[in-house]
Amino acid sequence: MSTDLLTSSEKYDTIVALATAAGVGAIGVVRLSGVDAISLSDRIFKSYKGIPLADVPSHTVHLGRLGTQESLIDECLATVFKGKQSYTGEPVVEFSCHGSPYILREVIKLCLANGARLAQAGEFTQRAFLNGKLALNQAEAVADLIASDSQAAHQVAIQQMRGGFTSEIETLRQELLNFTSLIELELDFSEEDVEFADRSAFETLLKTVKERIKFLLQSFSVGNVLKNGLPVAIVGKPNAGKSTLLNALLNEERAIVSAIAGTTRDTIEETIHIGGIAFRFIDTAGIRDTEDQIEAIGVQKAKEKIAKAAMVFYLFDEQESTPEEIIHFVEENYQKDSHWVLLHNKVDLPTEANSLFDESILQAVAPYTQTLLKISAKEGTHLAALKDFLSSYAQKLQHTADATMISNIRHYEALKNALEALEKVGEGLALHLSGDLLSIDLREALYHLGSITGAVSNDEVLGNIFSKFCIGK
Ligand code: GDP
């Protein structure tokens, strides 16, 4: 889709697009939005009751014939939204037709012949934003909602769409704006050396705003996991059973299982949904010192995956590992804020009884993790316990989700930039800098905060955001 900027007259064109998925369906919806949506519809649609759509009340549905005098395209329902009461904030008509791609194509062609133009990606939602129906971050949440494929992603998106932290950001911005105006007013009276803005009250406000921004920034790590899933790295020596475990969890033979050491060279990613969260499993090459070039890359990749993962499954078996090796591996690779699950695999195999094997590991790795499960990936033993662990982990994460959580990288960047600017304002205040210098950084912070909700925006940013939407949304 092109991100061509819309001219102001185009913003008010009547646009048309298929609102349902392409392909054959029970029904297909063609959506029209714009000042002429209703008059255009009256040229191509005749309701069986004989009342023009221009004369029916808003939010009503009408059965009728769609087509030209000469040829009927379909018998369908027209839903009418009038005035500003629609999704886009302008007149909208939605034709619910029989879901034949041919019919839907013909209906769109007829709308085009009658003066509409094809909508660009996300243009309906863009209009909702431009007409003040949605803040920019709410509009973005609409795209997230459509893309959501887990309960958690859905929960985050729907909270954002219903307002999320919009009002909080707007309040913070308004308070900062009031102060900025007072400081800028002083500039007009610079000869007289007056201070309209109470500096200590300003410092208090600044502190509050910075704390809130920091809180929102911190919420991003959880928000991002809820939205995009939790990356789990499966690591361990070659032949520890990583592929077997992944297959068992996925219940399908995606990864290559082989008795020859070091065959899982590429990383494979698979997603399973447990407790409403998408766990994104990353299978990795066995970690060991190796001379083999290709495998060395695999080993490096495994280390990189650990770095990117929020959770690490470390597999070992008693036949091939010593507690010392395992402890050493955890100590060497553990990263702060990641959750490690030690999986003692192959418990179906006989071992020389060492009742202290697991205990000695747990004792030594206590600063990092206390989760150790005995499993047999091959036999499926205790995999239910592992899934239960993931399920309760998912539930804990979901509980932390609330309306003031951020999950969008654009919002994260904007908040980070706003915080940086506010830090500079704080430094400026401490140095008793003049109002004109403070105002520069304040304006910068206001700009970044405003860019989140769209209080300030430019066509390039909007083009970027809405081009990621689908056509018809
Ligand atoms: P990876 O290199 O870590 O991915 O290991 P694989 O999943 O390819 O497994 C290596 C070998 O160990 C295969 O022959 C598996 O069948 C076997 N294996 C994996 N898990 C178990 C288990 O729980 N018990 C037994 N007995 N063998 C297992």
Short mmCIF file of C-alpha atoms and ligand atoms in Angstrom, two decimals:
data_model
loop_
_atom_site.label_atom_id
_atom_site.label_comp_id
_atom_site.label_asym_id
_atom_site.label_seq_id
_atom_site.Cartn_x
_atom_site.Cartn_y
_atom_site.Cartn_z
CA MET A 1 0.00 0.00 0.00
CA SER A 2 1.28 3.46 -0.74
CA THR A 3 1.80 5.83 2.11
CA ASP A 4 1.08 8.75 -0.19
CA LEU A 5 -0.10 11.65 1.85
CA LEU A 6 -3.72 12.48 1.46
CA THR A 7 -4.60 15.95 0.29
CA SER A 8 -7.25 17.64 2.39
CA SER A 9 -9.91 17.27 -0.31
CA GLU A 10 -9.19 13.53 -0.53
CA LYS A 11 -9.76 13.24 3.20
CA TYR A 12 -13.38 13.99 2.51
CA ASP A 13 -13.79 11.83 -0.59
CA THR A 14 -16.22 9.00 -0.32
CA ILE A 15 -14.17 5.84 -0.01
CA VAL A 16 -15.07 2.20 -0.57
CA ALA A 17 -13.48 -1.13 0.31
CA LEU A 18 -14.26 -4.72 1.10
CA ALA A 19 -14.44 -4.86 4.90
CA THR A 20 -14.47 -8.63 5.24
CA ALA A 21 -11.70 -11.06 4.29
CA ALA A 22 -11.15 -11.76 0.61
CA GLY A 23 -12.44 -15.05 -0.78
CA VAL A 24 -15.71 -16.93 -0.67
CA GLY A 25 -17.75 -16.46 2.52
CA ALA A 26 -21.31 -16.66 3.73
CA ILE A 27 -21.47 -12.90 3.51
CA GLY A 28 -19.11 -10.16 2.41
CA VAL A 29 -19.36 -6.56 3.56
CA VAL A 30 -18.61 -3.58 1.33
CA ARG A 31 -18.13 -0.41 3.30
CA LEU A 32 -18.61 3.15 2.05
CA SER A 33 -17.65 6.22 4.06
CA GLY A 34 -17.78 9.91 3.22
CA VAL A 35 -20.11 12.83 2.69
CA ASP A 36 -21.67 11.19 -0.37
CA ALA A 37 -21.90 7.66 1.04
CA ILE A 38 -25.67 7.79 1.48
CA SER A 39 -26.61 9.67 -1.71
CA LEU A 40 -24.31 7.37 -3.70
CA SER A 41 -25.95 4.33 -2.10
CA ASP A 42 -29.38 5.61 -3.06
CA ARG A 43 -28.29 5.53 -6.71
CA ILE A 44 -27.33 1.86 -6.61
CA PHE A 45 -29.59 0.38 -3.92
CA LYS A 46 -33.41 0.30 -3.68
CA SER A 47 -34.89 -0.84 -0.40
CA TYR A 48 -37.96 -3.09 -0.70
CA LYS A 49 -39.88 -0.68 1.51
CA GLY A 50 -39.27 2.00 -1.10
CA ILE A 51 -37.73 4.50 1.35
CA PRO A 52 -34.48 6.14 0.19
CA LEU A 53 -31.60 5.63 2.64
CA ALA A 54 -31.37 9.42 2.89
CA ASP A 55 -34.74 9.33 4.70
CA VAL A 56 -34.19 6.40 7.09
CA PRO A 57 -32.98 6.85 10.68
CA SER A 58 -29.31 6.22 11.57
CA HIS A 59 -28.27 2.74 12.69
CA THR A 60 -30.96 0.92 10.73
CA VAL A 61 -30.76 -2.03 8.34
CA HIS A 62 -32.68 -2.35 5.05
CA LEU A 63 -33.25 -5.23 2.68
CA GLY A 64 -33.20 -4.36 -1.00
CA ARG A 65 -31.78 -4.72 -4.51
CA LEU A 66 -28.28 -3.63 -5.35
CA GLY A 67 -27.32 -2.98 -8.97
CA THR A 68 -28.28 -0.86 -11.93
CA GLN A 69 -31.64 -0.47 -13.68
CA GLU A 70 -30.50 -3.03 -16.20
CA SER A 71 -28.74 -5.56 -14.05
CA LEU A 72 -29.27 -6.77 -10.52
CA ILE A 73 -26.01 -7.64 -8.75
CA ASP A 74 -27.36 -8.90 -5.44
CA GLU A 75 -30.17 -8.85 -2.98
CA CYS A 76 -28.56 -7.56 0.18
CA LEU A 77 -28.79 -5.61 3.44
CA ALA A 78 -27.73 -1.98 3.74
CA THR A 79 -26.75 -0.71 7.20
CA VAL A 80 -26.87 3.07 7.51
CA PHE A 81 -24.92 5.29 9.91
CA LYS A 82 -25.66 8.97 9.66
CA GLY A 83 -23.94 12.20 10.58
CA LYS A 84 -21.07 11.74 12.98
CA GLN A 85 -22.50 8.64 14.60
CA SER A 86 -20.46 6.13 12.65
CA TYR A 87 -17.08 4.47 13.23
CA THR A 88 -15.40 6.99 10.94
CA GLY A 89 -17.33 10.00 12.19
CA GLU A 90 -18.89 10.61 8.77
CA PRO A 91 -21.82 9.03 6.88
CA VAL A 92 -21.29 5.29 6.37
CA VAL A 93 -23.20 2.62 4.48
CA GLU A 94 -22.30 -1.04 4.75
CA PHE A 95 -23.68 -3.49 2.21
CA SER A 96 -23.85 -7.04 3.52
CA CYS A 97 -23.90 -9.11 0.33
CA HIS A 98 -23.69 -12.77 -0.51
CA GLY A 99 -20.03 -13.61 -0.08
CA SER A 100 -19.08 -14.29 -3.67
CA PRO A 101 -15.84 -12.60 -4.75
CA TYR A 102 -17.54 -11.82 -8.08
CA ILE A 103 -20.50 -10.07 -6.44
CA LEU A 104 -18.23 -8.10 -4.09
CA ARG A 105 -15.99 -7.01 -6.96
CA GLU A 106 -19.03 -5.86 -8.97
CA VAL A 107 -20.46 -3.92 -6.00
CA ILE A 108 -17.14 -2.12 -5.48
CA LYS A 109 -16.90 -1.39 -9.21
CA LEU A 110 -20.40 0.08 -9.15
CA CYS A 111 -19.49 2.30 -6.17
CA LEU A 112 -16.38 3.49 -8.04
CA ALA A 113 -18.45 4.23 -11.16
CA ASN A 114 -20.74 6.31 -8.97
CA GLY A 115 -18.06 8.56 -7.59
CA ALA A 116 -16.36 6.71 -4.73
CA ARG A 117 -12.67 5.93 -4.73
CA LEU A 118 -10.88 2.89 -3.35
CA ALA A 119 -9.89 3.30 0.30
CA GLN A 120 -6.24 3.07 1.24
CA ALA A 121 -5.09 0.71 3.98
CA GLY A 122 -6.42 1.84 7.35
CA GLU A 123 -8.19 4.82 5.85
CA PHE A 124 -11.48 4.24 7.65
CA THR A 125 -9.69 4.21 10.99
CA GLN A 126 -7.56 7.18 9.94
CA ARG A 127 -10.77 9.12 9.36
CA ALA A 128 -12.06 8.04 12.76
CA PHE A 129 -8.89 9.59 14.18
CA LEU A 130 -9.04 12.75 12.03
CA ASN A 131 -12.72 13.20 12.93
CA GLY A 132 -11.93 12.95 16.64
CA LYS A 133 -13.63 9.60 17.23
CA LEU A 134 -10.44 7.92 18.46
CA ALA A 135 -7.06 9.04 19.83
CA LEU A 136 -4.11 7.87 17.78
CA ASN A 137 -3.08 5.20 20.28
CA GLN A 138 -6.67 3.92 20.32
CA ALA A 139 -6.63 3.70 16.52
CA GLU A 140 -3.41 1.68 16.76
CA ALA A 141 -5.12 -0.61 19.24
CA VAL A 142 -7.77 -1.35 16.60
CA ALA A 143 -5.03 -2.84 14.42
CA ASP A 144 -3.68 -4.79 17.41
CA LEU A 145 -7.16 -6.06 18.17
CA ILE A 146 -7.59 -7.40 14.66
CA ALA A 147 -4.13 -9.00 14.80
CA SER A 148 -4.59 -10.45 18.31
CA ASP A 149 -4.33 -14.22 18.38
CA SER A 150 -4.22 -14.93 22.08
CA GLN A 151 -6.36 -14.01 25.05
CA ALA A 152 -3.59 -11.81 26.45
CA ALA A 153 -2.99 -9.92 23.20
CA HIS A 154 -6.72 -9.42 22.90
CA GLN A 155 -7.00 -8.15 26.48
CA VAL A 156 -4.21 -5.60 26.00
CA ALA A 157 -5.60 -4.38 22.68
CA ILE A 158 -9.17 -4.02 23.88
CA GLN A 159 -8.10 -2.05 26.95
CA GLN A 160 -6.11 0.30 24.76
CA MET A 161 -8.92 0.67 22.28
CA ARG A 162 -11.36 1.61 25.01
CA GLY A 163 -9.08 4.39 26.18
CA GLY A 164 -6.18 2.72 27.97
CA PHE A 165 -3.78 5.36 29.19
CA THR A 166 -5.05 8.02 26.76
CA SER A 167 -6.66 10.21 29.40
CA GLU A 168 -3.68 9.87 31.73
CA ILE A 169 -1.26 11.02 29.03
CA GLU A 170 -3.57 13.85 28.09
CA THR A 171 -3.87 15.01 31.70
CA LEU A 172 -0.11 14.92 32.23
CA ARG A 173 0.40 16.80 29.01
CA GLN A 174 -2.20 19.41 29.92
CA GLU A 175 -0.60 20.07 33.30
CA LEU A 176 2.82 20.46 31.70
CA LEU A 177 1.30 22.70 29.06
CA ASN A 178 -0.19 25.00 31.70
CA PHE A 179 3.21 25.45 33.29
CA THR A 180 4.88 25.95 29.95
CA SER A 181 2.42 28.73 29.14
CA LEU A 182 3.19 30.47 32.43
CA ILE A 183 6.93 30.20 31.86
CA GLU A 184 6.52 31.53 28.34
CA LEU A 185 4.40 34.38 29.67
CA GLU A 186 7.37 35.44 31.79
CA LEU A 187 9.32 35.92 28.59
CA ASP A 188 6.93 38.72 27.61
CA PHE A 189 7.75 40.47 30.87
CA SER A 190 11.46 39.74 30.85
CA GLU A 191 12.30 43.38 31.62
CA GLU A 192 10.37 43.20 34.85
CA ASP A 193 11.93 40.04 36.26
CA VAL A 194 8.65 38.43 37.31
CA GLU A 195 7.94 34.73 37.88
CA PHE A 196 4.42 33.57 37.06
CA ALA A 197 5.30 29.92 37.35
CA ASP A 198 5.88 28.76 40.91
CA ARG A 199 9.19 26.90 40.61
CA SER A 200 8.71 24.57 43.56
CA ALA A 201 5.21 23.58 42.45
CA PHE A 202 6.70 23.01 39.04
CA GLU A 203 9.39 20.75 40.48
CA THR A 204 6.73 18.68 42.23
CA LEU A 205 4.75 18.34 39.03
CA LEU A 206 7.86 17.40 37.10
CA LYS A 207 8.64 14.67 39.62
CA THR A 208 5.11 13.24 39.38
CA VAL A 209 5.11 13.27 35.60
CA LYS A 210 8.53 11.61 35.40
CA GLU A 211 7.46 8.90 37.84
CA ARG A 212 4.35 8.12 35.82
CA ILE A 213 6.35 7.97 32.61
CA LYS A 214 8.88 5.64 34.22
CA PHE A 215 6.05 3.40 35.40
CA LEU A 216 4.61 3.25 31.90
CA LEU A 217 8.04 2.54 30.40
CA GLN A 218 8.49 -0.34 32.83
CA SER A 219 5.10 -1.77 31.91
CA PHE A 220 6.32 -2.23 28.35
CA SER A 221 8.21 -5.47 29.02
CA VAL A 222 5.05 -7.20 30.28
CA GLY A 223 2.82 -5.41 27.76
CA ASN A 224 5.04 -6.55 24.94
CA VAL A 225 4.98 -10.17 26.15
CA LEU A 226 1.19 -10.12 26.44
CA LYS A 227 0.89 -8.70 22.95
CA ASN A 228 3.60 -10.60 21.09
CA GLY A 229 4.07 -13.70 23.18
CA LEU A 230 6.77 -14.85 25.58
CA PRO A 231 9.99 -16.05 23.95
CA VAL A 232 11.24 -19.28 25.50
CA ALA A 233 14.68 -20.60 24.59
CA ILE A 234 15.15 -24.36 24.84
CA VAL A 235 18.82 -25.02 25.50
CA GLY A 236 21.08 -27.84 26.57
CA LYS A 237 23.79 -30.12 25.24
CA PRO A 238 23.30 -31.94 21.96
CA ASN A 239 21.07 -34.97 22.50
CA ALA A 240 19.65 -33.64 25.76
CA GLY A 241 16.20 -34.01 24.16
CA LYS A 242 15.38 -30.44 23.11
CA SER A 243 13.75 -31.33 19.81
CA THR A 244 11.90 -34.22 21.43
CA LEU A 245 10.54 -31.88 24.08
CA LEU A 246 9.48 -29.27 21.55
CA ASN A 247 7.74 -31.94 19.50
CA ALA A 248 6.03 -33.32 22.57
CA LEU A 249 4.81 -29.86 23.49
CA LEU A 250 3.67 -29.14 20.00
CA ASN A 251 2.41 -32.61 19.50
CA GLU A 252 3.74 -32.66 16.01
CA GLU A 253 6.95 -33.59 14.29
CA ARG A 254 8.24 -30.20 13.26
CA ALA A 255 11.75 -30.31 14.61
CA ILE A 256 14.24 -32.89 13.44
CA VAL A 257 14.73 -35.59 16.01
CA SER A 258 17.86 -37.58 15.60
CA ALA A 259 20.14 -39.77 17.68
CA ILE A 260 23.24 -38.25 16.02
CA ALA A 261 24.68 -35.43 18.09
CA GLY A 262 24.38 -31.94 16.72
CA THR A 263 21.78 -32.29 14.00
CA THR A 264 19.50 -29.49 15.11
CA ARG A 265 21.50 -26.71 13.54
CA ASP A 266 18.95 -24.12 12.67
CA THR A 267 16.71 -22.49 15.16
CA ILE A 268 13.03 -23.25 14.83
CA GLU A 269 10.23 -21.22 16.33
CA GLU A 270 6.84 -22.56 17.31
CA THR A 271 4.03 -21.00 19.26
CA ILE A 272 1.70 -22.72 21.67
CA HIS A 273 -1.05 -21.09 23.70
CA ILE A 274 -1.13 -21.94 27.37
CA GLY A 275 -3.25 -20.06 29.90
CA GLY A 276 -4.12 -17.38 27.35
CA ILE A 277 -0.49 -16.46 26.64
CA ALA A 278 1.41 -17.25 23.46
CA PHE A 279 4.66 -19.03 24.40
CA ARG A 280 7.08 -18.75 21.51
CA PHE A 281 9.40 -21.73 21.72
CA ILE A 282 12.76 -21.43 20.13
CA ASP A 283 14.59 -24.69 19.56
CA THR A 284 18.33 -24.24 19.58
CA ALA A 285 21.45 -26.10 18.66
CA GLY A 286 23.13 -27.95 21.50
CA ILE A 287 25.50 -25.84 23.50
CA ARG A 288 28.98 -27.32 23.79
CA ASP A 289 32.49 -26.37 22.81
CA THR A 290 32.90 -27.39 19.25
CA GLU A 291 35.38 -27.19 16.41
CA ASP A 292 32.66 -27.70 13.85
CA GLN A 293 32.18 -24.41 12.00
CA ILE A 294 28.48 -24.71 11.26
CA GLU A 295 27.75 -25.90 14.72
CA ALA A 296 29.79 -23.07 16.17
CA ILE A 297 27.35 -20.68 14.52
CA GLY A 298 24.52 -22.71 16.03
CA VAL A 299 26.09 -22.43 19.47
CA GLN A 300 26.48 -18.70 19.06
CA LYS A 301 22.84 -18.51 18.00
CA ALA A 302 21.80 -20.40 21.11
CA LYS A 303 23.59 -17.87 23.27
CA GLU A 304 21.87 -15.08 21.36
CA LYS A 305 18.52 -16.76 21.87
CA ILE A 306 19.12 -16.93 25.61
CA ALA A 307 19.84 -13.22 25.51
CA LYS A 308 16.53 -12.54 23.75
CA ALA A 309 14.42 -15.01 25.72
CA ALA A 310 12.28 -14.12 28.69
CA MET A 311 12.25 -17.75 29.76
CA VAL A 312 14.90 -20.44 29.38
CA PHE A 313 14.28 -24.18 29.44
CA TYR A 314 17.58 -25.81 30.25
CA LEU A 315 17.51 -29.53 29.53
CA PHE A 316 19.99 -32.05 30.86
CA ASP A 317 20.11 -35.74 31.58
CA GLU A 318 21.84 -37.51 34.37
CA GLN A 319 23.58 -39.93 32.01
CA GLU A 320 25.52 -37.24 30.16
CA SER A 321 25.92 -34.38 32.65
CA THR A 322 27.36 -33.70 36.05
CA PRO A 323 25.83 -31.27 38.55
CA GLU A 324 29.01 -29.16 38.27
CA GLU A 325 28.56 -28.71 34.51
CA ILE A 326 24.93 -27.76 34.93
CA ILE A 327 25.66 -25.27 37.71
CA HIS A 328 28.47 -23.76 35.66
CA PHE A 329 26.19 -23.35 32.65
CA VAL A 330 23.49 -21.56 34.64
CA GLU A 331 26.02 -19.27 36.30
CA GLU A 332 27.64 -18.41 33.00
CA ASN A 333 24.49 -17.78 30.98
CA TYR A 334 21.93 -16.50 33.43
CA GLN A 335 20.58 -13.06 32.58
CA LYS A 336 18.81 -10.80 35.02
CA ASP A 337 14.99 -10.77 34.76
CA SER A 338 14.78 -14.02 32.81
CA HIS A 339 13.07 -17.08 34.24
CA TRP A 340 14.95 -20.35 34.11
CA VAL A 341 13.33 -23.74 34.24
CA LEU A 342 15.72 -26.65 34.77
CA LEU A 343 14.44 -29.78 33.09
CA HIS A 344 15.95 -33.05 34.21
CA ASN A 345 15.11 -35.13 31.16
CA LYS A 346 15.14 -38.85 30.38
CA VAL A 347 13.93 -39.94 33.80
CA ASP A 348 12.65 -43.08 32.12
CA LEU A 349 16.25 -44.30 31.77
CA PRO A 350 17.96 -46.15 34.62
CA THR A 351 20.70 -44.19 36.42
CA GLU A 352 23.27 -44.89 39.07
CA ALA A 353 21.24 -43.81 42.03
CA ASN A 354 22.39 -40.34 43.00
CA SER A 355 19.66 -38.96 45.17
CA LEU A 356 21.56 -35.72 45.61
CA PHE A 357 21.88 -34.94 41.89
CA ASP A 358 18.99 -32.46 41.73
CA GLU A 359 19.37 -31.23 45.29
CA SER A 360 22.99 -30.20 44.80
CA ILE A 361 22.06 -28.31 41.62
CA LEU A 362 19.14 -26.52 43.25
CA GLN A 363 21.25 -25.48 46.19
CA ALA A 364 23.94 -23.97 43.98
CA VAL A 365 21.62 -22.17 41.57
CA ALA A 366 19.36 -20.79 44.29
CA PRO A 367 20.15 -17.15 43.38
CA TYR A 368 18.89 -17.77 39.83
CA THR A 369 16.06 -20.26 39.91
CA GLN A 370 14.26 -22.77 42.09
CA THR A 371 12.29 -24.42 39.33
CA LEU A 372 13.42 -27.93 38.49
CA LEU A 373 11.17 -30.54 36.97
CA LYS A 374 11.92 -34.18 36.24
CA ILE A 375 10.52 -35.18 32.88
CA SER A 376 10.75 -37.65 30.09
CA ALA A 377 10.25 -35.78 26.85
CA LYS A 378 10.12 -39.07 24.96
CA GLU A 379 7.55 -40.78 27.17
CA GLY A 380 5.63 -37.59 27.98
CA THR A 381 6.19 -38.12 31.71
CA HIS A 382 5.40 -35.02 33.82
CA LEU A 383 4.86 -32.82 30.79
CA ALA A 384 1.52 -31.95 32.37
CA ALA A 385 3.40 -30.52 35.35
CA LEU A 386 5.47 -28.42 32.96
CA LYS A 387 2.35 -27.14 31.24
CA ASP A 388 0.79 -26.40 34.63
CA PHE A 389 3.85 -24.37 35.53
CA LEU A 390 3.51 -22.36 32.28
CA SER A 391 -0.19 -21.92 32.85
CA SER A 392 0.23 -20.46 36.33
CA TYR A 393 3.07 -18.28 35.06
CA ALA A 394 0.71 -17.01 32.35
CA GLN A 395 -1.97 -16.26 34.91
CA LYS A 396 0.42 -14.24 37.06
CA LEU A 397 1.44 -12.20 34.01
CA GLN A 398 -2.17 -11.57 33.05
CA HIS A 399 -2.95 -10.28 36.53
CA THR A 400 -0.37 -7.55 36.13
CA ALA A 401 -2.09 -6.32 32.98
CA ASP A 402 -4.07 -3.17 33.48
CA ALA A 403 -5.34 -0.25 31.49
CA THR A 404 -2.21 1.80 32.02
CA MET A 405 0.08 -0.67 30.34
CA ILE A 406 1.95 0.11 27.14
CA SER A 407 2.56 -2.51 24.48
CA ASN A 408 3.40 -0.43 21.43
CA ILE A 409 7.03 0.33 20.58
CA ARG A 410 6.08 3.74 19.15
CA HIS A 411 4.54 4.75 22.47
CA TYR A 412 7.59 3.39 24.28
CA GLU A 413 9.97 5.48 22.16
CA ALA A 414 7.82 8.60 22.57
CA LEU A 415 7.71 8.19 26.35
CA LYS A 416 11.46 7.63 26.48
CA ASN A 417 12.04 10.81 24.48
CA ALA A 418 9.60 12.74 26.66
CA LEU A 419 11.39 11.53 29.78
CA GLU A 420 14.78 12.59 28.39
CA ALA A 421 13.47 16.07 27.66
CA LEU A 422 11.95 16.31 31.15
CA GLU A 423 15.25 15.25 32.72
CA LYS A 424 16.81 18.21 30.93
CA VAL A 425 14.07 20.51 32.24
CA GLY A 426 14.86 19.23 35.76
CA GLU A 427 18.55 19.93 35.29
CA GLY A 428 17.71 23.37 33.92
CA LEU A 429 15.57 24.15 36.95
CA ALA A 430 18.37 23.09 39.30
CA LEU A 431 20.74 25.42 37.47
CA HIS A 432 18.15 28.25 37.59
CA LEU A 433 18.17 28.48 33.82
CA SER A 434 16.04 31.15 32.26
CA GLY A 435 12.47 30.46 31.12
CA ASP A 436 13.27 30.55 27.43
CA LEU A 437 15.76 27.69 27.81
CA LEU A 438 13.38 25.65 29.98
CA SER A 439 10.65 26.18 27.46
CA ILE A 440 12.64 24.53 24.64
CA ASP A 441 12.91 21.22 26.52
CA LEU A 442 9.35 21.49 27.80
CA ARG A 443 8.05 21.92 24.26
CA GLU A 444 10.07 18.87 23.25
CA ALA A 445 8.50 16.78 26.03
CA LEU A 446 5.03 18.07 25.12
CA TYR A 447 5.61 17.13 21.51
CA HIS A 448 6.54 13.53 22.37
CA LEU A 449 3.65 13.08 24.79
CA GLY A 450 1.25 14.59 22.26
CA SER A 451 2.51 12.29 19.53
CA ILE A 452 1.21 9.26 21.44
CA THR A 453 -2.43 10.27 21.45
CA GLY A 454 -2.18 12.25 18.23
CA ALA A 455 -2.68 15.64 19.92
CA VAL A 456 0.26 16.50 17.69
CA SER A 457 0.84 14.51 14.53
CA ASN A 458 2.09 14.90 11.01
CA ASP A 459 1.12 13.25 7.76
CA GLU A 460 4.28 11.17 7.61
CA VAL A 461 3.70 9.63 11.03
CA LEU A 462 0.04 9.00 10.23
CA GLY A 463 0.92 7.49 6.85
CA ASN A 464 3.33 5.17 8.59
CA ILE A 465 0.87 4.02 11.20
CA PHE A 466 -2.15 3.51 8.99
CA SER A 467 -0.28 1.86 6.13
CA LYS A 468 0.16 -1.15 8.43
CA PHE A 469 -3.60 -1.63 8.67
CA CYS A 470 -5.52 -3.78 6.26
CA ILE A 471 -7.63 -2.32 3.47
CA GLY A 472 -11.21 -1.88 4.62
CA LYS A 473 -10.32 -1.13 8.24
P1 GDP B 1 18.54 -32.49 21.03
O1 GDP B 1 19.84 -32.65 20.32
O2 GDP B 1 18.70 -31.89 22.37
O3 GDP B 1 17.51 -31.78 20.23
O4 GDP B 1 18.00 -33.97 21.32
P2 GDP B 1 16.89 -34.83 20.58
O5 GDP B 1 15.54 -34.34 20.93
O6 GDP B 1 17.25 -34.94 19.13
O7 GDP B 1 17.04 -36.20 21.31
C1 GDP B 1 18.26 -36.95 21.23
C2 GDP B 1 17.99 -38.42 21.52
O8 GDP B 1 17.53 -38.57 22.86
C3 GDP B 1 16.90 -38.99 20.63
O9 GDP B 1 17.26 -40.31 20.30
C4 GDP B 1 15.66 -38.99 21.53
O10 GDP B 1 14.75 -40.00 21.19
C5 GDP B 1 16.29 -39.24 22.88
N1 GDP B 1 15.46 -38.72 23.96
C6 GDP B 1 14.94 -37.48 24.10
N2 GDP B 1 14.22 -37.37 25.22
C7 GDP B 1 14.27 -38.58 25.82
C8 GDP B 1 13.71 -39.11 27.04
O11 GDP B 1 13.00 -38.46 27.79
N3 GDP B 1 14.02 -40.42 27.31
C9 GDP B 1 14.79 -41.19 26.49
N4 GDP B 1 15.01 -42.42 26.85
N5 GDP B 1 15.32 -40.71 25.36
C10 GDP B 1 15.07 -39.44 25.03
#
